[in-house]
Amino acid sequence: MNEQQRSILVQSASRFPPPPGVKFSYGTAGFRADASLLESTVFRVGILAALRSIQTGSVVGLMITASHNKVSDNGVKVADPSGGMLTQSWEPFADALANAADPHSLLQLVDDFVKKENITLEGAPAAEVLLGRDTRPSGMSLLEAAKQGINAIMGASARVMGVVTTPQLHWMVRAKNKGVEASENNYFDQLLTSFRYLLDYIPQGNSRNNVTDKLIVDGADGVGGEKLEKLKTRLGYLTIDVRNYGDGVLNEGVGADYVQKEKVVPRSFGTADAGIRCASLDGDADRLVYFSVLSNSNKINLVDGDKILSLFALFLKEQLGILNGPEDTKANKSYQASLGVVQTAYANGASTDYLKQLGLEIVLTPTGVKYLHEKAAEYDIGIYFEANGHGTILFSDTFLSWLETRNNELASTSEGSDQHKAALRLLAVSKLINQAVGDALSGLLLVEAILQYMGWSIHKWNELYQDLPSRQLKVKVVDRTAIITANAETTVVRPVGIQEAIDTETAKYPQGRCFIRPSGTEDVVRVYAEASNQEAADNLAHSVEWGCRGLVSSVVMLGNFQNSWERPDVPYEIAEEQKTFVDRLVLLPNVSSVEENKMKI
Ligand code: 16G
Ligand code: MG
């Protein structure tokens, strides 16, 4: 690194001192915190994004958003050249950079990192970072900080895309690196063209009239609502009533996260909407859930990410079946495309059973888009969804080029045949769905097209299977990393003893399933339980929650076991090992320090 570069870095870093006493960590969705703490972090992520762009010789993205968090929070994450999440191998550098105490330690870190990664700064090809933000008021000054971070690396430049959804920015990065035009209009055009194509290939005489063309969408008072307002005027078919498109407080009693977790109507919805198909986006529009309002309460029938996944899987499996043609003609023309489904432990057990019955291959990964996405990319068609509504469909290049060729063949030999239409539908899906990342807007259009194709109401769709009752709880802890899990977060390996206790408790409940995992976004341990009825799911979740607390408190008292988790068989050494976790792990409700916690115990 030459002197000029060194001095630019030091000078600009000195304008963005980190807040004292705060530790930042690049979690499952980048850095997130109260917006007032983030200027230095966003500036530093600007540096990181510029370096990544230089290293890969490609455009990368930097998005300023805190998704479904409250409006006073904000966050920042990087989109890699593929349009996916930042490569995991750079996360430790992101952590170190965000936490560097002063400009000189920052310089040292960058210097060491560029050497280690063989990044040539001087004479490097021009680097470009696409910058986007959601509608949070703090986004404007944070965007400025990001720009200055990018500009602190010589040869790097920022291109401001303005207020965009997270998936739009990821799409733009992917498109740009494929040499395609990447403006917001290009994005809308691609969505609209492929959506219309898909509608054109709906079989005639389908029970189309059964599906109302009315849809009400909760925009979470965020960027997604705003964009959908623009898009809807160009849709033709579909009358979309967008509510909460920015006139209220972002994510407050609205949005996909609220609707999915609370299972109640979002603000501006009520019994007058009973029976109508409704959807909800999250604050940055990378999550989508559907719901219908019940006629006599503020409760809803939730159609979550698992059901969207099931609808997509059913449709794609059917199209592949049609494309491959009748059994006897399969041999020479068909390509046995691998179709895989990726879920997390949060997927409702009933959805997994349903997908298995369809004969699909199902894989579980840990929570977090980067894990699901990576796994889904191993298939010709990989569908992934989290129950919370984040998901998409990935098509392999090999499959797509085979499909293009097959489509051309069919166009010349049997234009308009069922097989030809199936090929066209699959191609349209590959263009409609955002292959960079889960996208509520493109996901919504695909759901709408498939419901039309099937001739299904939201109720019919919801009846694909019945969810098992479930309950989610969280336990506030000092240091969530004390819990270590394996098997896609379904087994706790540390502290020893917890998993056995969970198993013993779970075995008491018919269709019981339960796991705990450290959150990737806040200092809590999450508990998920599922059972044959709601009361049982609640009880299982609560007893595991209290079991976690009880196990730790019993260890503190070394032998004074007080509750159902009493384990006289726990050997002394294990109890000792568990003791080392106490300070890091469990806080009782309403306590804020470890000392206070111990006193209460
Ligand atoms: C983030 C993740 C989401 C995950 C959630 C879990 C991305 C883009 N988003 O929102 O996939 O479900 O975190 O939160 O990766 P938790 O770890 O706090 O439970
Ligand atoms: Mg989001």
Coordinates of C-alpha atoms and ligand atoms in Angstrom, one line a residue:
M1 CA 0.0 0.0 0.0
N2 CA 1.5 3.3 -1.0
E3 CA 1.9 6.4 1.3
Q4 CA -0.9 8.3 -0.4
Q5 CA -3.4 5.4 0.2
R6 CA -2.2 5.0 3.8
S7 CA -2.8 8.7 4.5
I8 CA -6.2 8.8 2.9
L9 CA -7.3 5.8 5.0
V10 CA -6.0 7.2 8.2
Q11 CA -7.5 10.7 7.6
S12 CA -10.9 9.5 6.6
A13 CA -11.0 6.9 9.4
S14 CA -10.3 9.7 11.9
R15 CA -13.6 11.3 10.8
F16 CA -15.5 8.2 11.9
P17 CA -14.4 7.2 15.4
P18 CA -16.1 4.0 16.7
P19 CA -18.5 4.4 19.6
P20 CA -16.7 3.4 22.9
G21 CA -17.6 0.1 24.5
V22 CA -19.6 -1.4 21.7
K23 CA -18.7 -4.7 20.1
F24 CA -19.9 -5.3 16.5
S25 CA -20.4 -8.7 14.9
Y26 CA -21.3 -9.4 11.3
G27 CA -24.2 -11.8 12.1
T28 CA -26.5 -13.7 9.8
A29 CA -27.6 -10.5 8.1
G30 CA -24.6 -8.2 8.5
F31 CA -24.2 -5.6 11.2
R32 CA -27.2 -4.3 13.0
A33 CA -27.5 -1.9 15.9
D34 CA -29.2 1.3 17.0
A35 CA -28.6 3.7 14.1
S36 CA -26.8 6.2 16.2
L37 CA -24.0 3.7 16.8
L38 CA -23.4 2.8 13.2
E39 CA -21.6 5.5 11.3
S40 CA -18.1 4.2 11.8
T41 CA -19.2 0.6 11.1
V42 CA -20.9 1.6 7.8
F43 CA -17.9 3.6 6.8
R44 CA -15.7 0.6 7.4
V45 CA -18.0 -1.7 5.5
G46 CA -17.6 0.8 2.6
I47 CA -13.8 0.1 2.7
L48 CA -14.5 -3.7 2.9
A49 CA -16.9 -3.5 -0.1
A50 CA -14.4 -1.6 -2.2
L51 CA -11.6 -4.2 -1.4
R52 CA -14.0 -7.0 -2.3
S53 CA -14.8 -5.3 -5.6
I54 CA -11.1 -4.9 -6.4
Q55 CA -10.3 -8.5 -5.4
T56 CA -13.0 -10.0 -7.6
G57 CA -12.8 -7.5 -10.4
S58 CA -16.6 -7.2 -10.2
V59 CA -19.3 -5.0 -8.9
V60 CA -20.4 -5.6 -5.3
G61 CA -23.3 -4.1 -3.4
L62 CA -23.7 -2.4 0.0
M63 CA -27.2 -2.2 1.5
I64 CA -28.1 -0.1 4.5
T65 CA -31.1 -1.7 6.2
A66 CA -32.2 -3.3 9.4
S67 CA -35.0 -5.2 7.8
H68 CA -37.9 -5.9 10.2
N69 CA -36.2 -4.2 13.2
K70 CA -37.6 -1.1 14.7
V71 CA -37.2 2.1 12.9
S72 CA -34.5 3.5 15.2
D73 CA -32.2 0.6 14.3
N74 CA -30.2 0.3 11.1
G75 CA -27.7 -2.1 9.6
V76 CA -25.4 -2.8 6.8
K77 CA -24.5 -5.8 4.7
V78 CA -22.6 -6.6 1.5
A79 CA -23.8 -8.3 -1.6
D80 CA -21.1 -10.4 -3.3
P81 CA -20.6 -10.3 -7.1
S82 CA -23.0 -13.3 -7.6
G83 CA -25.7 -11.2 -5.9
G84 CA -25.7 -13.5 -2.9
M85 CA -24.4 -12.8 0.6
L86 CA -20.8 -11.8 1.3
T87 CA -18.5 -14.8 1.2
Q88 CA -18.3 -16.2 4.7
S89 CA -14.5 -16.2 4.5
W90 CA -14.5 -12.4 4.7
E91 CA -16.7 -12.2 7.8
P92 CA -13.9 -12.3 10.4
F93 CA -12.2 -9.4 8.5
A94 CA -15.6 -7.5 8.7
D95 CA -15.7 -8.1 12.5
A96 CA -12.1 -7.0 13.0
L97 CA -12.5 -4.0 10.8
A98 CA -15.7 -2.8 12.6
N99 CA -14.0 -3.2 16.0
A100 CA -10.6 -1.6 15.2
A101 CA -10.1 0.9 18.0
D102 CA -8.4 3.7 16.1
P103 CA -7.3 4.8 12.5
H104 CA -3.9 3.2 12.9
S105 CA -5.1 -0.2 14.0
L106 CA -7.6 0.0 11.1
L107 CA -4.7 0.8 8.7
Q108 CA -2.7 -2.1 10.0
L109 CA -5.7 -4.5 9.6
V110 CA -6.3 -3.4 6.0
D111 CA -2.6 -3.7 5.2
D112 CA -2.3 -7.2 6.6
F113 CA -5.6 -8.3 4.9
V114 CA -4.7 -7.0 1.4
K115 CA -1.3 -8.9 1.7
K116 CA -2.9 -12.1 2.9
E117 CA -5.6 -12.0 0.2
N118 CA -3.2 -10.8 -2.6
I119 CA -5.3 -7.7 -3.3
T120 CA -3.3 -5.3 -5.4
L121 CA -4.3 -1.8 -4.6
E122 CA -2.1 0.4 -6.8
G123 CA -3.0 0.0 -10.5
A124 CA -6.0 -2.2 -9.7
P125 CA -8.9 -2.1 -12.2
A126 CA -11.6 0.4 -11.2
A127 CA -13.8 -0.9 -8.5
E128 CA -17.5 -0.2 -8.2
V129 CA -19.9 -0.6 -5.3
L130 CA -23.7 -0.2 -5.7
L131 CA -25.1 1.6 -2.7
G132 CA -28.7 1.2 -1.6
R133 CA -30.8 2.0 1.5
D134 CA -34.2 1.3 2.9
T135 CA -36.6 4.1 4.0
R136 CA -35.2 4.6 7.5
P137 CA -34.5 8.3 8.2
S138 CA -31.0 7.4 9.5
G139 CA -30.2 5.8 6.1
M140 CA -29.2 9.1 4.5
S141 CA -26.3 10.0 6.7
L142 CA -25.2 6.3 6.8
L143 CA -25.2 6.2 3.0
E144 CA -22.8 9.2 3.1
A145 CA -20.5 7.3 5.6
A146 CA -20.5 4.3 3.2
K147 CA -19.6 6.5 0.3
Q148 CA -16.7 8.0 2.2
G149 CA -15.5 4.5 3.1
I150 CA -15.6 3.4 -0.5
N151 CA -13.8 6.6 -1.6
A152 CA -11.1 5.9 1.0
I153 CA -9.8 3.2 -1.3
M154 CA -8.1 4.7 -4.4
G155 CA -9.7 3.7 -7.7
A156 CA -13.0 2.6 -6.1
S157 CA -16.2 4.5 -6.7
A158 CA -19.8 4.3 -5.3
R159 CA -22.9 4.3 -7.5
V160 CA -25.9 5.4 -5.5
M161 CA -29.0 3.4 -6.3
G162 CA -31.0 5.3 -3.7
V163 CA -34.0 3.8 -1.8
V164 CA -34.4 0.2 -3.0
T165 CA -35.5 -3.1 -1.5
T166 CA -32.7 -5.4 -0.4
P167 CA -33.5 -7.9 -3.1
Q168 CA -33.5 -5.2 -5.8
L169 CA -29.9 -4.2 -4.8
H170 CA -28.8 -7.9 -4.9
W171 CA -30.5 -8.3 -8.3
M172 CA -28.8 -5.2 -9.6
V173 CA -25.4 -6.5 -8.5
R174 CA -26.0 -9.9 -10.2
A175 CA -27.4 -8.3 -13.4
K176 CA -24.5 -5.8 -13.6
N177 CA -21.9 -8.6 -13.4
K178 CA -23.7 -10.6 -16.1
G179 CA -23.4 -7.6 -18.3
V180 CA -27.2 -6.8 -18.2
E181 CA -28.6 -3.4 -17.6
A182 CA -29.3 -3.0 -13.9
S183 CA -31.6 -0.1 -13.2
E184 CA -34.9 -0.2 -11.2
N185 CA -36.8 -0.1 -14.5
N186 CA -34.9 -3.1 -15.8
Y187 CA -35.8 -4.9 -12.7
F188 CA -39.5 -4.0 -13.0
D189 CA -39.5 -4.9 -16.7
Q190 CA -38.1 -8.3 -16.1
L191 CA -40.6 -9.1 -13.3
L192 CA -43.6 -7.8 -15.4
T193 CA -42.6 -9.5 -18.6
S194 CA -42.1 -12.9 -17.1
F195 CA -45.2 -12.6 -14.9
R196 CA -47.3 -11.9 -18.0
Y197 CA -45.7 -14.8 -19.9
L198 CA -46.6 -17.1 -17.0
L199 CA -50.2 -16.0 -17.1
D200 CA -50.3 -16.5 -20.8
Y201 CA -49.5 -20.2 -20.4
I202 CA -52.3 -20.9 -18.0
P203 CA -54.4 -23.7 -19.5
Q204 CA -57.7 -22.5 -21.1
G205 CA -60.8 -23.5 -19.4
N206 CA -59.1 -23.5 -16.0
S207 CA -61.3 -22.7 -13.1
R208 CA -59.8 -19.2 -13.4
N209 CA -63.0 -17.5 -12.2
N210 CA -62.6 -19.2 -8.8
V211 CA -59.6 -17.0 -8.0
T212 CA -60.4 -13.5 -7.2
D213 CA -58.0 -11.0 -8.7
K214 CA -58.1 -8.9 -5.6
L215 CA -55.1 -8.9 -3.3
I216 CA -54.4 -6.7 -0.2
V217 CA -50.8 -6.2 0.7
D218 CA -49.3 -4.9 4.0
G219 CA -46.2 -3.0 3.0
A220 CA -44.8 -2.8 6.6
D221 CA -44.6 1.0 6.1
G222 CA -41.3 0.3 4.3
V223 CA -39.6 0.3 1.0
G224 CA -41.5 -2.7 -0.4
G225 CA -44.9 -1.0 -0.1
E226 CA -43.6 2.0 -1.9
K227 CA -42.2 -0.1 -4.8
L228 CA -45.3 -2.2 -5.1
E229 CA -47.4 1.0 -5.4
K230 CA -45.3 1.8 -8.5
L231 CA -45.3 -1.7 -9.9
K232 CA -49.0 -2.4 -9.5
T233 CA -50.1 0.2 -12.0
R234 CA -48.3 -1.8 -14.7
L235 CA -49.6 -5.2 -13.8
G236 CA -52.7 -5.5 -15.9
Y237 CA -54.3 -8.4 -14.2
L238 CA -54.5 -8.2 -10.4
T239 CA -56.0 -5.5 -8.4
I240 CA -53.6 -4.8 -5.5
D241 CA -54.6 -2.6 -2.6
V242 CA -51.4 -1.7 -0.9
R243 CA -51.7 -0.6 2.7
N244 CA -49.0 0.6 5.1
Y245 CA -46.9 1.8 2.2
G246 CA -45.1 4.4 4.2
D247 CA -47.7 6.5 5.9
G248 CA -47.1 5.0 9.4
V249 CA -44.1 3.9 11.5
L250 CA -42.0 1.3 9.9
N251 CA -42.5 -2.3 11.3
E252 CA -44.7 -1.1 14.1
G253 CA -47.5 -3.5 14.4
V254 CA -47.0 -4.3 10.7
G255 CA -44.9 -6.4 8.4
A256 CA -44.2 -10.0 7.6
D257 CA -42.2 -10.6 10.8
Y258 CA -45.0 -9.3 13.0
V259 CA -47.7 -11.2 11.2
Q260 CA -45.8 -14.4 11.2
K261 CA -44.7 -14.3 14.8
E262 CA -47.9 -12.8 16.4
K263 CA -50.4 -14.4 14.0
V264 CA -52.7 -11.3 14.2
V265 CA -53.8 -8.7 11.6
P266 CA -51.4 -5.9 10.9
R267 CA -52.4 -2.3 11.4
S268 CA -55.0 -1.0 8.8
F269 CA -56.5 -4.5 8.4
G270 CA -59.7 -5.7 10.1
T271 CA -62.7 -7.9 9.9
A272 CA -64.0 -6.1 6.8
D273 CA -61.1 -7.9 5.0
A274 CA -62.2 -11.3 6.2
G275 CA -61.8 -14.0 3.6
I276 CA -59.8 -11.8 1.1
R277 CA -56.3 -12.9 0.0
C278 CA -53.8 -10.8 1.9
A279 CA -50.0 -10.7 1.9
S280 CA -47.4 -9.0 4.1
L281 CA -43.8 -7.8 3.2
D282 CA -41.1 -7.1 5.8
G283 CA -39.3 -3.7 6.1
D284 CA -36.8 -4.3 3.3
A285 CA -39.1 -6.6 1.2
D286 CA -37.0 -9.8 1.4
R287 CA -39.7 -11.7 3.3
L288 CA -43.2 -12.5 2.2
V289 CA -46.1 -14.3 4.0
Y290 CA -49.8 -14.6 3.1
F291 CA -52.7 -14.6 5.4
S292 CA -56.5 -14.3 5.6
V293 CA -58.3 -12.4 8.2
L294 CA -60.8 -14.4 10.4
S295 CA -64.3 -12.9 10.5
N296 CA -64.8 -12.6 14.2
S297 CA -61.4 -11.6 15.7
N298 CA -58.1 -10.0 15.0
K299 CA -56.6 -13.4 14.4
I300 CA -55.5 -14.7 11.0
N301 CA -55.0 -17.9 9.1
L302 CA -51.3 -17.6 8.4
V303 CA -49.8 -19.0 5.1
D304 CA -46.1 -18.9 5.9
G305 CA -42.9 -19.5 4.0
D306 CA -43.3 -23.2 4.3
K307 CA -46.6 -23.1 2.4
I308 CA -45.1 -20.8 -0.2
L309 CA -42.3 -23.3 -0.6
S310 CA -44.9 -26.2 -0.9
L311 CA -46.8 -24.3 -3.6
F312 CA -43.6 -23.7 -5.6
A313 CA -42.4 -27.2 -5.1
L314 CA -45.7 -28.7 -6.2
F315 CA -45.9 -26.5 -9.3
L316 CA -42.3 -27.1 -10.4
K317 CA -42.6 -30.8 -9.9
E318 CA -45.7 -30.9 -12.0
Q319 CA -44.1 -28.8 -14.8
L320 CA -41.0 -31.0 -14.8
G321 CA -43.3 -34.1 -15.1
I322 CA -45.2 -32.6 -18.1
L323 CA -42.0 -31.5 -19.7
N324 CA -40.5 -35.0 -19.5
G325 CA -43.6 -36.4 -21.2
P326 CA -45.2 -39.8 -20.9
E327 CA -43.1 -42.6 -19.5
D328 CA -42.6 -44.3 -22.8
T329 CA -41.1 -41.3 -24.6
K330 CA -38.9 -40.2 -21.7
A331 CA -35.7 -42.1 -22.5
N332 CA -34.1 -40.0 -25.2
K333 CA -35.3 -36.4 -24.6
S334 CA -35.6 -36.1 -20.9
Y335 CA -33.0 -34.7 -18.6
Q336 CA -33.4 -35.9 -15.1
A337 CA -33.2 -32.5 -13.4
S338 CA -32.5 -32.7 -9.7
L339 CA -35.1 -30.9 -7.7
G340 CA -34.2 -30.2 -4.1
V341 CA -35.9 -28.5 -1.2
V342 CA -34.0 -26.7 1.6
Q343 CA -35.5 -25.8 4.9
T344 CA -34.4 -25.0 8.4
A345 CA -35.4 -26.6 11.8
Y346 CA -38.1 -23.9 12.0
A347 CA -40.0 -25.5 9.1
N348 CA -43.2 -26.8 10.5
G349 CA -43.0 -30.6 10.8
A350 CA -46.3 -30.9 8.8
S351 CA -44.7 -29.1 5.8
T352 CA -41.7 -31.4 5.8
D353 CA -44.0 -34.5 5.9
Y354 CA -46.0 -33.0 3.1
L355 CA -43.0 -32.4 0.9
K356 CA -41.7 -35.9 1.6
Q357 CA -45.0 -37.3 0.5
L358 CA -44.5 -35.5 -2.8
G359 CA -41.4 -37.6 -3.1
L360 CA -39.1 -34.6 -2.9
E361 CA -35.5 -34.5 -1.5
I362 CA -35.4 -32.3 1.6
V363 CA -32.3 -31.0 3.3
L364 CA -32.1 -28.9 6.5
T365 CA -29.5 -26.2 7.1
P366 CA -28.8 -23.8 9.9
T367 CA -30.9 -20.6 10.0
G368 CA -29.7 -17.7 7.8
V369 CA -30.1 -17.1 4.1
K370 CA -26.4 -17.8 3.3
Y371 CA -26.7 -21.4 4.4
L372 CA -29.9 -22.2 2.6
H373 CA -28.8 -20.5 -0.6
E374 CA -25.5 -22.3 -0.7
K375 CA -27.3 -25.7 -0.3
A376 CA -30.0 -24.9 -2.9
A377 CA -27.3 -24.0 -5.4
E378 CA -26.3 -27.7 -5.5
Y379 CA -29.4 -28.7 -7.4
D380 CA -30.6 -28.1 -11.0
I381 CA -33.7 -26.6 -9.3
G382 CA -33.2 -25.8 -5.6
I383 CA -36.1 -24.2 -3.7
Y384 CA -35.3 -22.8 -0.3
F385 CA -37.6 -21.0 2.2
E386 CA -37.5 -20.1 5.9
A387 CA -40.8 -20.3 7.7
N388 CA -40.5 -16.6 8.2
G389 CA -41.0 -16.0 4.5
H390 CA -37.5 -15.6 3.1
G391 CA -36.8 -17.8 0.2
T392 CA -36.4 -18.2 -3.6
I393 CA -35.7 -20.7 -6.3
L394 CA -32.3 -21.3 -7.9
F395 CA -31.8 -22.8 -11.4
S396 CA -28.4 -24.2 -12.4
D397 CA -26.8 -22.8 -15.6
T398 CA -26.6 -26.4 -17.0
F399 CA -30.3 -27.0 -16.5
L400 CA -31.2 -23.6 -18.0
S401 CA -29.2 -24.1 -21.1
W402 CA -30.7 -27.6 -21.6
L403 CA -34.1 -26.0 -21.1
E404 CA -33.5 -23.3 -23.7
T405 CA -32.4 -25.9 -26.2
R406 CA -35.4 -28.2 -25.4
N407 CA -37.7 -25.3 -25.7
N408 CA -36.4 -24.4 -29.1
E409 CA -36.8 -28.0 -30.2
L410 CA -40.4 -28.2 -28.9
A411 CA -41.2 -24.9 -30.6
S412 CA -40.3 -26.3 -34.0
T413 CA -41.7 -29.8 -33.5
S414 CA -44.8 -29.3 -31.4
E415 CA -45.5 -25.7 -30.7
G416 CA -48.2 -25.1 -28.2
S417 CA -48.1 -28.7 -26.9
D418 CA -48.3 -29.3 -23.2
Q419 CA -44.6 -30.1 -23.1
H420 CA -43.8 -26.9 -24.9
K421 CA -45.9 -24.9 -22.5
A422 CA -44.3 -26.5 -19.5
A423 CA -40.9 -25.5 -20.9
L424 CA -42.0 -22.0 -21.4
R425 CA -43.5 -21.8 -17.9
L426 CA -40.2 -23.1 -16.3
L427 CA -38.3 -20.5 -18.3
A428 CA -40.6 -17.8 -17.2
V429 CA -40.3 -18.8 -13.5
S430 CA -36.5 -18.7 -13.8
K431 CA -36.8 -15.0 -15.0
L432 CA -39.5 -14.0 -12.6
I433 CA -38.0 -15.3 -9.4
N434 CA -35.0 -13.4 -8.0
Q435 CA -32.1 -15.8 -8.2
A436 CA -29.8 -13.6 -6.1
V437 CA -31.8 -13.7 -2.9
G438 CA -35.4 -14.1 -1.5
D439 CA -37.5 -11.3 -2.9
A440 CA -41.0 -10.5 -1.6
L441 CA -42.1 -8.7 -4.8
S442 CA -41.1 -11.4 -7.3
G443 CA -42.2 -14.1 -4.9
L444 CA -45.6 -12.5 -4.6
L445 CA -46.0 -12.4 -8.4
L446 CA -45.0 -16.0 -8.7
V447 CA -47.5 -17.0 -6.0
E448 CA -50.2 -15.1 -7.8
A449 CA -49.5 -16.7 -11.1
I450 CA -49.4 -20.2 -9.6
L451 CA -52.7 -19.7 -7.8
Q452 CA -54.2 -18.6 -11.1
Y453 CA -52.8 -21.7 -12.8
M454 CA -54.1 -24.0 -10.1
G455 CA -57.4 -22.1 -9.9
W456 CA -56.9 -22.0 -6.1
S457 CA -58.2 -19.6 -3.5
I458 CA -56.0 -18.8 -0.5
H459 CA -58.2 -21.2 1.5
K460 CA -57.6 -24.1 -0.9
W461 CA -53.9 -23.4 -0.8
N462 CA -53.8 -23.2 3.0
E463 CA -55.4 -26.6 3.1
L464 CA -52.5 -28.3 1.4
Y465 CA -51.6 -29.5 4.9
Q466 CA -52.4 -28.4 8.4
D467 CA -49.6 -26.9 10.5
L468 CA -48.7 -28.5 13.7
P469 CA -49.2 -26.1 16.6
S470 CA -45.9 -24.4 17.6
R471 CA -44.5 -22.0 20.1
Q472 CA -41.4 -19.8 20.0
L473 CA -39.8 -18.2 23.0
K474 CA -36.6 -16.4 23.8
V475 CA -34.3 -16.4 26.8
K476 CA -32.2 -13.4 27.3
V477 CA -28.6 -14.2 27.9
V478 CA -25.3 -12.4 28.3
D479 CA -23.4 -14.3 25.7
R480 CA -25.3 -16.4 23.3
T481 CA -22.2 -18.0 21.8
A482 CA -22.0 -20.2 24.9
I483 CA -24.7 -22.5 23.3
I484 CA -23.1 -24.6 20.5
T485 CA -25.4 -26.6 18.2
A486 CA -24.9 -29.2 15.5
N487 CA -27.1 -31.0 12.9
A488 CA -28.6 -27.9 11.4
E489 CA -29.2 -26.5 14.9
T490 CA -31.3 -29.4 16.0
T491 CA -28.9 -30.7 18.7
V492 CA -27.1 -28.8 21.5
V493 CA -23.6 -30.0 21.9
R494 CA -22.5 -27.5 24.6
P495 CA -23.2 -27.1 27.5
V496 CA -23.3 -30.8 28.0
G497 CA -26.5 -32.2 29.4
I498 CA -29.0 -29.7 27.9
Q499 CA -29.8 -31.8 24.9
E500 CA -30.5 -34.9 26.9
A501 CA -32.8 -32.9 29.1
I502 CA -34.6 -31.5 26.0
D503 CA -35.0 -35.0 24.6
T504 CA -36.5 -36.3 27.9
E505 CA -38.9 -33.5 28.0
T506 CA -39.9 -33.7 24.3
A507 CA -40.6 -37.4 24.6
K508 CA -43.5 -36.7 26.9
Y509 CA -45.5 -35.0 24.1
P510 CA -47.2 -36.7 21.2
Q511 CA -45.6 -35.3 17.9
G512 CA -43.3 -33.3 20.1
R513 CA -40.3 -31.6 18.6
C514 CA -38.1 -29.0 20.2
F515 CA -34.8 -27.3 19.8
I516 CA -32.9 -24.3 21.1
R517 CA -30.4 -22.2 19.2
P518 CA -28.5 -19.0 19.8
S519 CA -29.9 -16.1 17.8
G520 CA -27.7 -14.7 15.1
T521 CA -29.1 -11.2 15.5
E522 CA -29.6 -10.5 19.2
D523 CA -28.3 -11.7 22.6
V524 CA -31.0 -14.4 23.2
V525 CA -31.3 -18.1 23.0
R526 CA -34.4 -19.1 21.0
V527 CA -36.7 -22.0 22.0
Y528 CA -38.9 -23.6 19.4
A529 CA -41.4 -26.3 20.2
E530 CA -44.0 -28.1 18.2
A531 CA -46.6 -30.7 19.4
S532 CA -50.0 -32.2 18.5
N533 CA -52.0 -29.3 20.1
Q534 CA -51.3 -25.7 21.1
E535 CA -51.4 -26.3 24.8
A536 CA -48.8 -29.1 24.5
A537 CA -46.6 -26.9 22.3
D538 CA -46.8 -24.1 24.8
N539 CA -46.0 -26.4 27.7
L540 CA -43.1 -28.0 26.0
A541 CA -41.6 -24.6 25.0
H542 CA -42.1 -23.3 28.5
S543 CA -40.6 -26.3 30.3
V544 CA -37.6 -26.2 28.0
E545 CA -37.2 -22.4 28.6
W546 CA -37.4 -22.9 32.3
G547 CA -35.3 -26.0 32.0
C548 CA -32.5 -23.9 30.4
R549 CA -32.7 -21.5 33.3
G550 CA -33.2 -24.3 35.9
L551 CA -30.3 -26.3 34.6
V552 CA -28.0 -23.4 35.0
S553 CA -29.3 -22.3 38.3
S554 CA -29.1 -25.9 39.6
V555 CA -25.4 -26.0 38.6
V556 CA -24.8 -22.7 40.4
M557 CA -26.2 -24.2 43.5
L558 CA -24.2 -27.4 42.9
G559 CA -26.6 -30.1 43.7
N560 CA -29.6 -28.1 45.1
F561 CA -31.8 -29.2 42.2
Q562 CA -35.1 -27.5 42.4
N563 CA -37.2 -28.5 39.4
S564 CA -38.1 -31.2 37.0
W565 CA -34.7 -31.0 35.4
E566 CA -33.0 -32.2 38.5
R567 CA -30.2 -34.5 37.5
P568 CA -28.6 -36.3 40.4
D569 CA -26.9 -38.4 37.8
V570 CA -24.9 -35.5 36.5
P571 CA -21.3 -36.3 37.3
Y572 CA -19.4 -33.6 39.2
E573 CA -17.0 -32.9 36.3
I574 CA -19.8 -32.2 33.9
A575 CA -21.5 -30.0 36.5
E576 CA -18.2 -28.1 36.8
E577 CA -18.0 -27.7 33.0
Q578 CA -21.5 -26.4 33.0
K579 CA -20.6 -24.0 35.7
T580 CA -18.2 -22.3 33.4
F581 CA -21.2 -21.4 31.2
V582 CA -23.1 -19.8 33.9
D583 CA -21.7 -16.3 33.5
R584 CA -22.2 -16.4 29.8
L585 CA -25.6 -18.0 29.6
V586 CA -28.8 -17.5 31.3
L587 CA -30.4 -14.4 32.7
L588 CA -33.7 -14.6 34.6
P589 CA -36.4 -12.3 33.3
N590 CA -35.9 -8.6 33.8
V591 CA -32.4 -8.8 35.0
S592 CA -29.6 -7.0 33.2
S593 CA -26.3 -8.2 34.7
V594 CA -24.7 -11.4 35.6
E595 CA -24.2 -10.4 39.2
E596 CA -27.9 -9.5 39.6
N597 CA -28.7 -12.8 37.9
K598 CA -26.7 -14.8 40.4
M599 CA -28.3 -13.0 43.3
K600 CA -31.7 -13.8 42.0
I601 CA -30.8 -17.4 41.6
Ligands
16G1 C1 -31.8 -12.8 9.7 C2 -31.6 -13.7 8.5 C3 -32.8 -14.6 8.4 C4 -32.9 -15.4 9.7 C5 -33.0 -14.5 10.9 C6 -32.8 -15.3 12.1 C7 -30.6 -13.1 6.3 C8 -30.7 -12.2 5.2 N1 -31.6 -12.9 7.2 O1 -32.9 -12.0 9.5 O2 -32.5 -15.5 7.3 O3 -34.1 -16.2 9.7 O4 -31.9 -13.6 10.8 O5 -32.7 -14.4 13.2 O6 -29.8 -14.0 6.4 P1 -32.2 -15.0 14.6 O7 -30.9 -15.7 14.4 O8 -32.2 -13.8 15.5 O9 -33.2 -16.0 15.0
MG2 MG -35.8 -8.4 5.6

